[in-house]
Coordinates of C-alpha atoms in Angstrom, one line a residue:
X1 CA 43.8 -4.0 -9.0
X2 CA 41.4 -1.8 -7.0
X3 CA 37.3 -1.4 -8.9
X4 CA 34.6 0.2 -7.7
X5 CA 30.6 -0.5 -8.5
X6 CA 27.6 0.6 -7.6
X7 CA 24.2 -0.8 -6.6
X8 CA 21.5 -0.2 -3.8
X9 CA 19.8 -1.6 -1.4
X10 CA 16.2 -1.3 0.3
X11 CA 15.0 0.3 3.9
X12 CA 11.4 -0.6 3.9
X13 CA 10.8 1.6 0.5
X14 CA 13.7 4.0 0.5
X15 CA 16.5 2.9 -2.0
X16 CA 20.3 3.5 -0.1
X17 CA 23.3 3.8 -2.6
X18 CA 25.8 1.1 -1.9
X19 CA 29.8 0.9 -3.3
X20 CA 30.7 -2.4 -4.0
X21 CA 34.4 -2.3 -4.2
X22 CA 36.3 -5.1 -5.5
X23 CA 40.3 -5.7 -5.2
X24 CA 42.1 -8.5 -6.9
X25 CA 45.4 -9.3 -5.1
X26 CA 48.2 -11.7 -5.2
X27 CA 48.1 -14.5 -2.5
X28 CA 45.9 -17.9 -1.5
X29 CA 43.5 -18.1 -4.4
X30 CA 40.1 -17.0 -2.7
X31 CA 37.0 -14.5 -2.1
X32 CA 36.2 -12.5 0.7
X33 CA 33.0 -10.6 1.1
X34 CA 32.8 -7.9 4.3
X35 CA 30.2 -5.2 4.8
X36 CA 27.5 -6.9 6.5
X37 CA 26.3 -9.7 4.2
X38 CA 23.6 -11.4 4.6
X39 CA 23.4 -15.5 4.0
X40 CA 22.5 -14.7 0.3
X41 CA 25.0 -12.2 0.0
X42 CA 27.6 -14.4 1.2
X43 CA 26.2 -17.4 -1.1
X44 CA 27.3 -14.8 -3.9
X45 CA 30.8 -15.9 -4.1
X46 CA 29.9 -19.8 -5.4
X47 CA 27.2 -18.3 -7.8
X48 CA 29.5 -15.7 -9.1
X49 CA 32.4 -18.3 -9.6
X50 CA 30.6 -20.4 -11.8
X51 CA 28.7 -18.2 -13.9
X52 CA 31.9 -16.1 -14.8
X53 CA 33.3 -19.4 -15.9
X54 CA 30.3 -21.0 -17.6
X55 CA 30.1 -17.5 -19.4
X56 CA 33.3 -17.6 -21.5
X57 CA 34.7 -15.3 -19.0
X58 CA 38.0 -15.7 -16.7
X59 CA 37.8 -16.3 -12.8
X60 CA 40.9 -14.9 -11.6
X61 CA 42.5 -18.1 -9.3
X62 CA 44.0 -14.9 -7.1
X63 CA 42.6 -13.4 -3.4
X64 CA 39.3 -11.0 -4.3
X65 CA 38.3 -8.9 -1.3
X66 CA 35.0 -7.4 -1.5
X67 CA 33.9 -4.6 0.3
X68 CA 30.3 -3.7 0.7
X69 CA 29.4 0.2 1.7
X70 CA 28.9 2.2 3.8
X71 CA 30.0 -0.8 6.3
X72 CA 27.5 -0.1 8.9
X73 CA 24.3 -1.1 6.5
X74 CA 22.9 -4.5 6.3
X75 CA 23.3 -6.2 2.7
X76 CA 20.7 -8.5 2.1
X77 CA 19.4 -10.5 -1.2
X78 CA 20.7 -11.7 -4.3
X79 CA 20.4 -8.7 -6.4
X80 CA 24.1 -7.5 -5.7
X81 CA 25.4 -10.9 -7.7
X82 CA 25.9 -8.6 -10.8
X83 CA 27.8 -5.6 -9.6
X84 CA 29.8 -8.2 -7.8
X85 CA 30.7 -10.1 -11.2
X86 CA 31.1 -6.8 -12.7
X87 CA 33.4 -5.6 -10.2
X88 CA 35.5 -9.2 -10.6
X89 CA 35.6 -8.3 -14.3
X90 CA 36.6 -5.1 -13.9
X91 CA 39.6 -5.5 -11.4
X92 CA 41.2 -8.5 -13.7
X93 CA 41.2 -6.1 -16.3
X94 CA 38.4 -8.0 -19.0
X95 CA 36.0 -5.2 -19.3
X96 CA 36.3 -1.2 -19.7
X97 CA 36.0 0.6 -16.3
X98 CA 34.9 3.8 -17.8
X99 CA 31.5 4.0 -17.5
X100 CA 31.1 2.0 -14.0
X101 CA 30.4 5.1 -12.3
X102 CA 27.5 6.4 -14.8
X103 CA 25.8 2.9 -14.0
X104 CA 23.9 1.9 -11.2
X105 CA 23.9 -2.0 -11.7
X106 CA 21.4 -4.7 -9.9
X107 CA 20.8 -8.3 -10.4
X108 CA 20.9 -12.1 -9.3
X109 CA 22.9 -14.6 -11.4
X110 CA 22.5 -18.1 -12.1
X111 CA 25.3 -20.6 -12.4
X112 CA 24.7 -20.3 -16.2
X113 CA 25.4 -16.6 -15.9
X114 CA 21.5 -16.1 -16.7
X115 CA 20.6 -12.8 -15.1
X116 CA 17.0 -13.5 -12.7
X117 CA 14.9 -10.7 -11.8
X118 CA 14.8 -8.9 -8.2
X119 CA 12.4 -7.1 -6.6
X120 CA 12.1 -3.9 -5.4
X121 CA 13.3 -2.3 -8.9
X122 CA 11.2 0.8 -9.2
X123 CA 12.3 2.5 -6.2
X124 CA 15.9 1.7 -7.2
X125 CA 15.5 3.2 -10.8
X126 CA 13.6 6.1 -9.4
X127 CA 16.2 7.0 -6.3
X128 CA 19.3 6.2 -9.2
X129 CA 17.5 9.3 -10.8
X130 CA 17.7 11.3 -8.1
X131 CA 21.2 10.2 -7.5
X132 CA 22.3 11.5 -10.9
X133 CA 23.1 8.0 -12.2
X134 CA 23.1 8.1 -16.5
X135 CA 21.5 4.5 -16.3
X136 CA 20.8 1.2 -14.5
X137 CA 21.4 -2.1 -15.7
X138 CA 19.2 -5.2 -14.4
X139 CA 18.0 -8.1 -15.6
X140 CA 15.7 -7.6 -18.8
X141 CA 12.8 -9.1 -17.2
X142 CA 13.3 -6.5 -15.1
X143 CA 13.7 -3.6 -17.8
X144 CA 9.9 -2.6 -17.7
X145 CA 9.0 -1.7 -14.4
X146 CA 12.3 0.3 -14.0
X147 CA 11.7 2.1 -17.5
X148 CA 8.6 3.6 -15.8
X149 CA 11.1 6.3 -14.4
X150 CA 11.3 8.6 -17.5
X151 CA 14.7 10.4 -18.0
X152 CA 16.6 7.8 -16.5
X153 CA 18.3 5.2 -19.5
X154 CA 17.2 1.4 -18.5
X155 CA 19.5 -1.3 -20.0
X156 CA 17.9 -5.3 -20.0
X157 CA 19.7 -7.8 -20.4
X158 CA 19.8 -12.2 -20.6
X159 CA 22.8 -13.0 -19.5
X160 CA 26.2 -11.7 -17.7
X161 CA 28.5 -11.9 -20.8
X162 CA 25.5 -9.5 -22.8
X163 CA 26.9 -7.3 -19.8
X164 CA 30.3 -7.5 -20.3
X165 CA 29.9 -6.8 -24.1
X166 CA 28.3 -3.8 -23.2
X167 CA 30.7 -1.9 -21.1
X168 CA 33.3 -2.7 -23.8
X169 CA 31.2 -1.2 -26.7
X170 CA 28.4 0.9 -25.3
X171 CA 27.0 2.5 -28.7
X172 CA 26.1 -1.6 -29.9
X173 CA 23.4 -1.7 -27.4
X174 CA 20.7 1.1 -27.1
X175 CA 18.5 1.6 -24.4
X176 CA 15.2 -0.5 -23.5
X177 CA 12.8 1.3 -25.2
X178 CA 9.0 0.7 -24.0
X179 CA 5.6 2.1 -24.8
X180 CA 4.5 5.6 -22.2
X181 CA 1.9 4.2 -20.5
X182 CA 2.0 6.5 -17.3
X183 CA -1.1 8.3 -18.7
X184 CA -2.7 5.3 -20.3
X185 CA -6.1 5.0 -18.6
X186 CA -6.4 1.6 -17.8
X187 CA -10.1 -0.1 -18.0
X188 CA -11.9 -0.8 -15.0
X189 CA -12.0 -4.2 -13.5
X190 CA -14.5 -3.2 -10.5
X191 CA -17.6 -5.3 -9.6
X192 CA -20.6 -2.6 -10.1
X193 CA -23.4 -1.3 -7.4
X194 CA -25.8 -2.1 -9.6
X195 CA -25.9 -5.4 -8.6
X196 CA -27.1 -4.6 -5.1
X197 CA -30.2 -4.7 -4.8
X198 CA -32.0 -1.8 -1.8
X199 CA -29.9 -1.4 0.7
X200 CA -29.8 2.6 0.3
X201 CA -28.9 3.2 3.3
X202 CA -25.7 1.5 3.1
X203 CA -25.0 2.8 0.0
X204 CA -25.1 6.0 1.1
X205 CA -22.7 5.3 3.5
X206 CA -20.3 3.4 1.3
X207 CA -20.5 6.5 -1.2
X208 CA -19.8 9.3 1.7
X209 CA -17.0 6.8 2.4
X210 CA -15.3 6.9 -0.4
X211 CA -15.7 11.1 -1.1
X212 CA -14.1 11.4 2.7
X213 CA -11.4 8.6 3.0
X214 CA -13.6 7.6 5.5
X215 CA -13.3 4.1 7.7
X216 CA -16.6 2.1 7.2
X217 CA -17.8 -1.0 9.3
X218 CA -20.9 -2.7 8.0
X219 CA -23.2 -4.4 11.0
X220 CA -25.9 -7.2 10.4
X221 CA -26.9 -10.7 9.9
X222 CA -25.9 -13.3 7.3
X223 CA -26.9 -12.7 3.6
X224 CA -27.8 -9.1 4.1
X225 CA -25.1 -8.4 1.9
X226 CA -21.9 -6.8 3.6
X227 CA -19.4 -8.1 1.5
X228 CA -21.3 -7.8 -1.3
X229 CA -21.4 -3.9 -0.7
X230 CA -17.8 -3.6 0.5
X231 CA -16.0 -5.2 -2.2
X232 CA -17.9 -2.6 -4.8
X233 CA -16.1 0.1 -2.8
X234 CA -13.1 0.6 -5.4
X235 CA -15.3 1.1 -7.7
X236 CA -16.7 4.2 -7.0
X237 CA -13.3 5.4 -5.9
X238 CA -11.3 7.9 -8.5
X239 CA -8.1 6.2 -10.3
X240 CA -4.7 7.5 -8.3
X241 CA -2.8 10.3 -9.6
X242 CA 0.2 10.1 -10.9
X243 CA 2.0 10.6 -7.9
X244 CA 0.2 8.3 -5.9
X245 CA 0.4 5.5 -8.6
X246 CA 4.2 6.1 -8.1
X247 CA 4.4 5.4 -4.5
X248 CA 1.7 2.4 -4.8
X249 CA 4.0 0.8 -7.4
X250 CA 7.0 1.1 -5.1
X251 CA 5.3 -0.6 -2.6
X252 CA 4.1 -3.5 -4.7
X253 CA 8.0 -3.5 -6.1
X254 CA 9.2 -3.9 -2.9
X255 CA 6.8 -7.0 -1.9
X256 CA 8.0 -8.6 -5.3
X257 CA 4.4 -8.3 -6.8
X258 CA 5.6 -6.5 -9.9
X259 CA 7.3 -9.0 -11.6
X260 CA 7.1 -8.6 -15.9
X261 CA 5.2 -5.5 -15.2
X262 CA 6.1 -2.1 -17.5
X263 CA 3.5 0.0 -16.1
X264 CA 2.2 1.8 -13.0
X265 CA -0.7 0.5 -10.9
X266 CA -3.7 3.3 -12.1
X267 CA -6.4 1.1 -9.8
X268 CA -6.9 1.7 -6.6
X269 CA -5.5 -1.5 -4.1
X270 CA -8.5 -3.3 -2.2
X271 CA -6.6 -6.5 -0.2
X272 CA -8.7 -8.6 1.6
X273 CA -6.5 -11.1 4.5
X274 CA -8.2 -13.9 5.9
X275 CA -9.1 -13.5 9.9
X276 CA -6.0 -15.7 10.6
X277 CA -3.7 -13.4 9.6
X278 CA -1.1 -12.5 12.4
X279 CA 0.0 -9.5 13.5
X280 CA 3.2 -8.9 11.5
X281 CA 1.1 -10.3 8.0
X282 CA -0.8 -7.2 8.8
X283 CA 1.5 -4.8 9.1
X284 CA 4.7 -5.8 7.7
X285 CA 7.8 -7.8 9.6
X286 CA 10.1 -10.3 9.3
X287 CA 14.0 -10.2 10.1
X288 CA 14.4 -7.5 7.0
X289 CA 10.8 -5.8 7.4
X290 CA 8.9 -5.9 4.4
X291 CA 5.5 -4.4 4.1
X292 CA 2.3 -6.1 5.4
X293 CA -1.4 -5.8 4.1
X294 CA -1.9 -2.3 5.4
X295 CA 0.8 -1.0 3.3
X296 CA -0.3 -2.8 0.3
X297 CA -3.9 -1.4 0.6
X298 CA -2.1 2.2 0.4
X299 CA -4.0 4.8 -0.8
X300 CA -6.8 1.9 -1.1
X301 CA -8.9 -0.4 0.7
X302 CA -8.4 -2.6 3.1
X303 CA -11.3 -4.9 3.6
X304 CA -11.4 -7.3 7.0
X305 CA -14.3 -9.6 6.5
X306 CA -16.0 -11.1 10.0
X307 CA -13.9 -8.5 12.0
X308 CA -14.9 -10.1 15.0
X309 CA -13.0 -13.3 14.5
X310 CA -9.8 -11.6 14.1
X311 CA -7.5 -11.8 17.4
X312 CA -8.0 -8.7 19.7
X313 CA -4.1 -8.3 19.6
X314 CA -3.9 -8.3 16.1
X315 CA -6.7 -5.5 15.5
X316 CA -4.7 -3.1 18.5
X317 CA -2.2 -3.1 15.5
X318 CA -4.6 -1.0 13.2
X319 CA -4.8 1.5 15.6
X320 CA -1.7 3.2 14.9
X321 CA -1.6 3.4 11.6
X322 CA -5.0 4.5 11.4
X323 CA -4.2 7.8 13.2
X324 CA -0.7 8.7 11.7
X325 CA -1.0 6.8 8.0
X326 CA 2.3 4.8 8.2
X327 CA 3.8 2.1 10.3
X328 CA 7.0 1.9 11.9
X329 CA 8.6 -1.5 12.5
X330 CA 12.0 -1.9 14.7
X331 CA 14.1 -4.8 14.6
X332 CA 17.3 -5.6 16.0
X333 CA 19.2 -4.9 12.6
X334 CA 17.1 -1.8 11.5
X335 CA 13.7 0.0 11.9
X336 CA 11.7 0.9 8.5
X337 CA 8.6 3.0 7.9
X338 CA 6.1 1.9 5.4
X339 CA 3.2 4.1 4.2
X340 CA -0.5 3.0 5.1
X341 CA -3.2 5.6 4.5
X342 CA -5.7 3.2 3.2
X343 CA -9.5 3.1 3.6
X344 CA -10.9 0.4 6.3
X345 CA -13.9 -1.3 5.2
X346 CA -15.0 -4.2 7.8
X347 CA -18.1 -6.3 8.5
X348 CA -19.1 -7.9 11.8
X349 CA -22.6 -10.2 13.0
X350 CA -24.5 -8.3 15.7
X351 CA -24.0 -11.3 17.8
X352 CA -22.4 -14.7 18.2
X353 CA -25.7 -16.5 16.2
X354 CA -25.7 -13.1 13.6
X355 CA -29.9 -12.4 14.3
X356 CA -29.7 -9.9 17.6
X357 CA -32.3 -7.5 16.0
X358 CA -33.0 -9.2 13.3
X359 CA -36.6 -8.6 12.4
X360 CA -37.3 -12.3 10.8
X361 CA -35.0 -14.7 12.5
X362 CA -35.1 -14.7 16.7
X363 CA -31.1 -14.0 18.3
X364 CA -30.3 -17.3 20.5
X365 CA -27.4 -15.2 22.2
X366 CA -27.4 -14.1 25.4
X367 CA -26.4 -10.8 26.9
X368 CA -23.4 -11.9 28.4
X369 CA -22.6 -13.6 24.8
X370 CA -23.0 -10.3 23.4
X371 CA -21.0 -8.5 25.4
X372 CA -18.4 -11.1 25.5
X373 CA -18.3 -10.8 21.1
X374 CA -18.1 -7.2 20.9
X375 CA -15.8 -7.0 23.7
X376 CA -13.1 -8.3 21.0
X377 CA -13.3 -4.5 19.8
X378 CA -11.9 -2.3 21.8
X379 CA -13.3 1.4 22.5
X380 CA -10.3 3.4 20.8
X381 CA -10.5 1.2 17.8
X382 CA -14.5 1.6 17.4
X383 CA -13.9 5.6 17.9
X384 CA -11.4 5.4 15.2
X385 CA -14.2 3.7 12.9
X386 CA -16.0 6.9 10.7
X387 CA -19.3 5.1 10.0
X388 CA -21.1 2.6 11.6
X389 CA -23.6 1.1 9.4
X390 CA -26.5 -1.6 10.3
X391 CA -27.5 -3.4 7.1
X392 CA -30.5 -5.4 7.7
X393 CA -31.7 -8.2 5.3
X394 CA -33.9 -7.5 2.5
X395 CA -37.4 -8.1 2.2
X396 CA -39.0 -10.5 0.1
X397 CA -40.5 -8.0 -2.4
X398 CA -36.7 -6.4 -3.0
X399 CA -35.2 -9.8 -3.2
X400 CA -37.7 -10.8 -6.2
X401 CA -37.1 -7.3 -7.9
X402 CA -35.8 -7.1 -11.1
X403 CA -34.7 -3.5 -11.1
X404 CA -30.9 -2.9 -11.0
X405 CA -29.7 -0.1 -8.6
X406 CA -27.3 3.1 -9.5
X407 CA -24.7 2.2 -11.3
X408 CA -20.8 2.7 -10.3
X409 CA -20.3 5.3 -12.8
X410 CA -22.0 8.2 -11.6
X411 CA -21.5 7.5 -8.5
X412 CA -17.8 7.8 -8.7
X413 CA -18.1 11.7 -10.5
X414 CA -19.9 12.3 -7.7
X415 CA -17.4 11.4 -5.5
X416 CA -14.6 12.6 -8.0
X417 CA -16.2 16.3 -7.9
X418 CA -16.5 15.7 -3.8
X419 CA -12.9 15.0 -3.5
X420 CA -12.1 17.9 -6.0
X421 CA -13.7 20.2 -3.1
X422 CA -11.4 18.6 -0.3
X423 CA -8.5 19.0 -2.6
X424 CA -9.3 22.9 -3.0
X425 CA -9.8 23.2 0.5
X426 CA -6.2 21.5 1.3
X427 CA -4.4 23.2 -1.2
X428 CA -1.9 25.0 1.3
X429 CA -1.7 21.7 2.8
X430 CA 1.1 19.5 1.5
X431 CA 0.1 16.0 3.7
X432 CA -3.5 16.3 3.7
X433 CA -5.7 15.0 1.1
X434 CA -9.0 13.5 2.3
X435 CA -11.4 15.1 4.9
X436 CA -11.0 11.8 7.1
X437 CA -7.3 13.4 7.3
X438 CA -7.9 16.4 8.9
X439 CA -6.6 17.2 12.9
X440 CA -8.0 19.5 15.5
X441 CA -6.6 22.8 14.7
X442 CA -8.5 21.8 10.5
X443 CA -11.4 20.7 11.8
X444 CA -12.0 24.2 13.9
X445 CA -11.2 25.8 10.7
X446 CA -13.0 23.9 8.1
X447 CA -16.1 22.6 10.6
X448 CA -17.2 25.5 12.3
X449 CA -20.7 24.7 14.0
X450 CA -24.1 27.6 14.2
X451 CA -26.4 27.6 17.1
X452 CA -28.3 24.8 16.2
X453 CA -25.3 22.4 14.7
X454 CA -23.9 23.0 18.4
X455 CA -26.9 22.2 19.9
X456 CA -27.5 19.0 18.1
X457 CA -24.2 17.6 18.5
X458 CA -24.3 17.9 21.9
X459 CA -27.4 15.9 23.1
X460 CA -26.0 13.1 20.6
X461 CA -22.5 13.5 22.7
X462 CA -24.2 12.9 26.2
X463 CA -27.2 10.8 24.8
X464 CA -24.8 8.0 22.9
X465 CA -21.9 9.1 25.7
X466 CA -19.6 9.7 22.3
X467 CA -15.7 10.5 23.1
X468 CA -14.0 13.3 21.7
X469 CA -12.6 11.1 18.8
X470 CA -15.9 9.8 18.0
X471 CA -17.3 13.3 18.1
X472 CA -14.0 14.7 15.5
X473 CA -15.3 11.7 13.5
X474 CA -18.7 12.6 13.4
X475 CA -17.6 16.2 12.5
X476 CA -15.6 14.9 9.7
X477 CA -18.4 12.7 8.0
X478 CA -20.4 15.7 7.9
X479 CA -17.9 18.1 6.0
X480 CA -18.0 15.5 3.6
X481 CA -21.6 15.2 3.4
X482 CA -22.1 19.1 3.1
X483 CA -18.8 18.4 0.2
X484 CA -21.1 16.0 -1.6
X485 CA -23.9 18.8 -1.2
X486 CA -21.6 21.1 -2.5
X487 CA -22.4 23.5 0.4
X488 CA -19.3 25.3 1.7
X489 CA -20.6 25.6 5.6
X490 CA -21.8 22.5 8.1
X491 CA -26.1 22.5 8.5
X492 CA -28.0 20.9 10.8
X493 CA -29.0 18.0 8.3
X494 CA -25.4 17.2 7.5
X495 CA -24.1 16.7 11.2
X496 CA -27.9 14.9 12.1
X497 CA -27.2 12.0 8.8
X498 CA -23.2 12.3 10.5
X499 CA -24.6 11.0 13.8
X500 CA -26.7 8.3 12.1
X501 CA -23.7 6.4 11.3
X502 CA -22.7 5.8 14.9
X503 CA -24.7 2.3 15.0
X504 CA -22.4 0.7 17.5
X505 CA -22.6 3.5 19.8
X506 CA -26.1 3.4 19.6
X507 CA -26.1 -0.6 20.5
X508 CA -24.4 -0.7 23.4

């Protein structure tokens, strides 16, 4: 007897329907699994054996052939253990087939017939929406996250016979049933500016940052506080939308970080990889591409701490994303696209000793050294950098001072009401929402320069020697500052503090 069930399975973030058919024949007792399996798919047919038996449930001792489509997609992962013992149970005739196609079903088995969680659940349950699918059945542990997609009925459950019991009396079991918390405003867990003490300038910066989408690098010695002001920067960011909270959550699904989790991340991602990262833990890889550190700091931060000790090769990868906001990896079996328009925040020493220009303590580097250390940077990555910030150490009298800076709090409405401008601006614009976003043909409609803007940004292009990227940035920063103004056109004063944050260009 011929069954048919359905599941899915994951390209990068995009859920792909898949028909597992199952066909129970006379001849050698035995199982038979085409459709491009992977290892773990093929491993299904001992853990499927044993938990249908351990379960109180027949193994039919007959051929099984079981067909995985559309034929041409790689399978991969455990989670299609449950549609397969479903489909098993449904050919030998031990459960109702009637409701198979209303279900979407997705799930790893032990030998016990205990049902383990998977990853990559939300994007499932939100594409089996789309799909027209009445419900999904998973694991329970895995009944939260997918019951963030409202209008779609989420069934948990413990074991593979609860399963079975279900399809043959559907009205015993109801729904999982969770508390909304898609508009829940979840408390803030941010360290606070306050606790910097001076440093005004890069405050500045880190707050015009954060009202543009802006990419920040932070330049000075040890202790002047770099990190300090960097990991405070999702703080004064504005909670995601409901949209973007979606598409966050998917990703963190996908990497298996949402494990026992019923609701959607409402905070802002700030990931922070040590400087021996490779290349592919940046940006996603692997044999079946999952998403890197740049994907994860979607719509976020992503924070690379000593920038300069990073491998050249692995920086070039930035580069890319940075421009088009996603990464594309190709592999031999398939090539995915994972999102990454995420904030860079990065600090660097001036120098190999961390004291060129340093006021107090003498640099023992010399120029070749220097050169040599920021030649680990290349020019199109720099130009793709927004601000450039020097942060000098403090001086004795601010170190001793007792008075606490601005607090997070208002800084973050201003930024909010900032961002609210941008938005306005963008409305007709579906992919754009930051200024740091915009291209040429926005920036000559939103950045249009007077007399004395022109003239101004022109002896900074031939006096710092400033490419045409680096001048678009510099155009950029100071849309934002007039935004955080609240002045609709570009002055003078907003492109002059705009070219201020060019402190590499100005160093070399």
């Amino acid at each position: 007897m011929l069954a048919r069930v359905w599941s899915s399975s994951l390209i990068g973030i995009e859920a792909i329907k898949v028909g597992v058919e199952v066909d129970v024949s006379g001849g050698l007792p035995g199982i038979v699994i085409v459709g491009l399996p992977d290892t773990a798919v093929q491993e299904s047919r001992e853990r499927v054996k044993a938990a249908l038996r351990n379960s109180g449930l027949a193994f039919p001792m007959r051929r099984i052939v079981i067909n995985l489509t559309p034929a041409d997609l790689r399978k991969e992962g455990p989670s299609f253990d449950l549609p397969i013992s479903i489909g098993i149970l449904a050919a030998s005739d031990q459960i109702n087939p009637q409701l198979l196609g209303d279900f979407l079903f997705l799930g790893e088995v032990s030998l016990d017939g205990a049902l383990r969680p998977v990853t990559g659940v939300l994007p499932i349950a939100a594409a089996a929406k789309q799909m027209g699918f009445v419900g999904l059945v998973v694991p329970y542990k895995n009944a939260k996250e997918a019951a963030v997609v409202k209008g779609l009925s989420v069934y948990g459950f413990e074991s593979l016979s609860e399963v079975s019991h279900f399809l043959n009396d559907p009205d015993a079991v109801q729904p999982f049933q969770e508390e909304d918390k898609a508009n829940e405003v979840q408390p803030l867990h941010h360290l606070d500016l306050k606790d910097v003490k001076g440093q005004a300038h890069a405050r500045r910066a880190l707050e015009i940052a954060a009202a543009g989408g802006h990419n920040l690098i932070f330049v000075g010695p040890p202790g002047s506080g770099k990190t300090m002001l960097a990991r405070r920067l999702p703080g004064i960011l504005p909670p995601l939308e409901f949209n973007e909270a979606l598409e966050v959550t998917e990703i963190h699904s996908v990497a298996g970080l949402l494990r026992n989790q019923g609701q959607l991340l409402r905070q802002r991602p700030f990931r922070s990889p040590h400087h021996s990262a490779s290349g592919p833990a940046l940006v996603g890889g692997g044999s079946y591409p999952k998403p890197g550190e740049i994907s994860l700091a979607h719509r976020g931060v992503l924070f690379l701490d000593e920038l300069t000790e990073f491998k050249r090769d692995v920086l070039e990868f930035l580069r890319q994303p940075l421009e088009d906001g996603f990464v594309s990896i190709s592999r031999a079996r398939q090539s995915v696209t994972f999102p990454a328009q995420f904030t860079l925040v990065a600090s660097t020493n001036p120098c190999p000793c961390g004291y060129y220009a340093d006021p107090i303590q003498a640099c023992t580097c010399s120029p070749r050294q220097r050169e040599t250390y920021w030649a680990k940077l290349s020019g199109p990555l720099m130009d793709r950098i927004d601000l450039q910030v020097a942060v000098n150490r403090l001086k004795p009298e601010e170190i001793t001072r007792q008075s606490k800076g601005e607090e997070s709090a208002p800084i973050r409405e201003r930024v909010r009401a900032a961002r609210h401008l941008a938005t306005q601006r963008f409305e007709a614009e579906s992919n754009l929402h930051s200024n740091a976003q915009m291209n040429s043909q926005q920036l000559r409609q939103w950045c249009q320069l007077n007399d004395a803007t022109r003239q101004l940004l022109e002896t900074a292009i031939s006096r710092l020697g400033l490419s045409a990227r680096a001048t678009d940035r510099i155009l950029k920063v100071a849309r934002t500052i007039a935004d955080l103004a609240n002045s609709s056109s570009l002055e003078a004063p907003h492109v002059a503090e705009a070219i201020q944050y060019r402190t590499i260009d100005r160093m070399q």
